[in-house]
Amino acid sequence: MTEGNFVDYVKVYVASGKGGKGSVHLHREKYITKGGPDGGDGGRGGHVIIRGNSNLWTLITFKFKKHFKASHGEHGSKNRSTGADGQDVYMDVPLGTLVRDTESNEILFEITENGEEKIVAEGGMGGRGNWHFKSPTNQTPRYAQPGIPGQESQITLELKVLADVGLVGFPNAGKSTLLSVMTSAKPKIADYEFTTLKPNLGIVEYRDFRSFVMADIPGIIEGAAEGKGLGHYFLRHIERNSTLLFLIPADSNDISKEYEILLDELRRYNPELLDKERLIAISKCDMLDEELMAEMKVELDKDFKNIPYRFISSVAQQGIQELKDDLWKLLNE
């Protein structure tokens, strides 16, 4: 999937159908000149329904079509015939989609399961025909109910990527390179910050035909929790990952400090993110000799007492299989 095809935030207009009118009709046959009321009910207006689809990964469909209108219910007719219901309109969305009311910003619901259906705009009920209103004192009512109007609103769809492992790190830490090495994904890779502007997903093939999904999330910078550097757009994708892989380059001035800054941004955005499993990968270790690596291990053992870490090199393919083992263990504990 190319970067331009990944759409994770759209606003759309939805309108359900109006209910059909109830019929005002008096029964007439060849030998029945003054029959009673037999006007049928109007049909229900069509719903607008949001449905989860596990085959979708992006909201790109809604980039080009932003108006969804269901049809109106048919009017009732004679012989107590009920009008046909309006046709429902389905909006298929990827799993992990959050639906908000655009005006109030209230979260209406979220779609997390394949085939899950939620009505976002309910069709109006059909009006009742005149036969409902007959009584001993009014045997030929000449009125019926009109249909109830449908609902219309502006909604916002937000996609939070569903992945097992989320890559967390500063811009240009080598996250896209690691994803390209561990999976078949082909993210854009370049030697400048914010090369990645949209999350990239890849499937990591593990032993015995097992696999898990990894997401390369755009780089976090200090102040991201306040929205700096499009922080809010990036950080919301981390909420759906069960394990966080912190990627810090070996040539960083202070690995421990860089990790603390990243952790603090996650804490300020959503403290619950700190409850997730964590693993630190020290990337670009092909630049280190054995002596320097041994010195760094002594320091890292002091700084990261309870958090596992692993030296890797995406370019030299060092430590990649061991990293897969670590991640699989964390995902299945």
PDB file of N, CA and C in Angstrom, residues 25-38 78-80:
ATOM      1  N   HIS A  25     -57.647   4.941   3.022  1.00  0.00           N
ATOM      2  CA  HIS A  25     -58.401   4.230   2.000  1.00  0.00           C
ATOM      3  C   HIS A  25     -59.589   3.515   2.639  1.00  0.00           C
ATOM      4  N   LEU A  26     -60.722   3.502   1.945  1.00  0.00           N
ATOM      5  CA  LEU A  26     -61.919   2.787   2.394  1.00  0.00           C
ATOM      6  C   LEU A  26     -62.151   1.609   1.460  1.00  0.00           C
ATOM      7  N   HIS A  27     -62.435   0.479   2.061  1.00  0.00           N
ATOM      8  CA  HIS A  27     -62.568  -0.758   1.295  1.00  0.00           C
ATOM      9  C   HIS A  27     -63.742  -0.676   0.309  1.00  0.00           C
ATOM     10  N   ARG A  28     -63.475  -1.017  -0.933  1.00  0.00           N
ATOM     11  CA  ARG A  28     -64.522  -1.015  -1.961  1.00  0.00           C
ATOM     12  C   ARG A  28     -64.404  -2.286  -2.805  1.00  0.00           C
ATOM     13  N   GLU A  29     -65.566  -2.952  -2.988  1.00  0.00           N
ATOM     14  CA  GLU A  29     -65.648  -4.081  -3.905  1.00  0.00           C
ATOM     15  C   GLU A  29     -66.937  -3.944  -4.694  1.00  0.00           C
ATOM     16  N   LYS A  30     -67.160  -4.883  -5.594  1.00  0.00           N
ATOM     17  CA  LYS A  30     -68.326  -4.774  -6.481  1.00  0.00           C
ATOM     18  C   LYS A  30     -69.635  -4.659  -5.696  1.00  0.00           C
ATOM     19  N   TYR A  31     -69.768  -5.491  -4.665  1.00  0.00           N
ATOM     20  CA  TYR A  31     -71.024  -5.474  -3.906  1.00  0.00           C
ATOM     21  C   TYR A  31     -70.866  -4.853  -2.516  1.00  0.00           C
ATOM     22  N   ILE A  32     -69.679  -4.254  -2.277  1.00  0.00           N
ATOM     23  CA  ILE A  32     -69.473  -3.572  -0.988  1.00  0.00           C
ATOM     24  C   ILE A  32     -69.182  -2.111  -1.302  1.00  0.00           C
ATOM     25  N   THR A  33     -70.206  -1.284  -1.186  1.00  0.00           N
ATOM     26  CA  THR A  33     -70.048   0.138  -1.542  1.00  0.00           C
ATOM     27  C   THR A  33     -69.576   0.979  -0.378  1.00  0.00           C
ATOM     28  N   LYS A  34     -69.777   0.491   0.814  1.00  0.00           N
ATOM     29  CA  LYS A  34     -69.367   1.278   1.979  1.00  0.00           C
ATOM     30  C   LYS A  34     -68.592   0.402   2.962  1.00  0.00           C
ATOM     31  N   GLY A  35     -67.420  -0.068   2.505  1.00  0.00           N
ATOM     32  CA  GLY A  35     -66.573  -0.881   3.383  1.00  0.00           C
ATOM     33  C   GLY A  35     -65.825  -0.014   4.388  1.00  0.00           C
ATOM     34  N   GLY A  36     -65.227  -0.667   5.349  1.00  0.00           N
ATOM     35  CA  GLY A  36     -64.488   0.065   6.381  1.00  0.00           C
ATOM     36  C   GLY A  36     -63.108   0.496   5.908  1.00  0.00           C
ATOM     37  N   PRO A  37     -62.381   1.166   6.780  1.00  0.00           N
ATOM     38  CA  PRO A  37     -61.039   1.643   6.430  1.00  0.00           C
ATOM     39  C   PRO A  37     -60.079   0.462   6.256  1.00  0.00           C
ATOM     40  N   ASP A  38     -59.239   0.524   5.224  1.00  0.00           N
ATOM     41  CA  ASP A  38     -58.233  -0.538   5.037  1.00  0.00           C
ATOM     42  C   ASP A  38     -56.915   0.027   4.502  1.00  0.00           C
ATOM     43  N   LYS A  78     -53.984   0.274  -0.293  1.00  0.00           N
ATOM     44  CA  LYS A  78     -55.250  -0.355   0.092  1.00  0.00           C
ATOM     45  C   LYS A  78     -55.041  -1.808   0.535  1.00  0.00           C
ATOM     46  N   ASN A  79     -56.122  -2.372   1.070  1.00  0.00           N
ATOM     47  CA  ASN A  79     -56.113  -3.762   1.562  1.00  0.00           C
ATOM     48  C   ASN A  79     -55.060  -3.991   2.641  1.00  0.00           C
ATOM     49  N   ARG A  80     -54.843  -2.933   3.417  1.00  0.00           N
ATOM     50  CA  ARG A  80     -53.884  -2.987   4.527  1.00  0.00           C
ATOM     51  C   ARG A  80     -52.479  -3.369   4.054  1.00  0.00           C
TER      52      ARG A  80
END
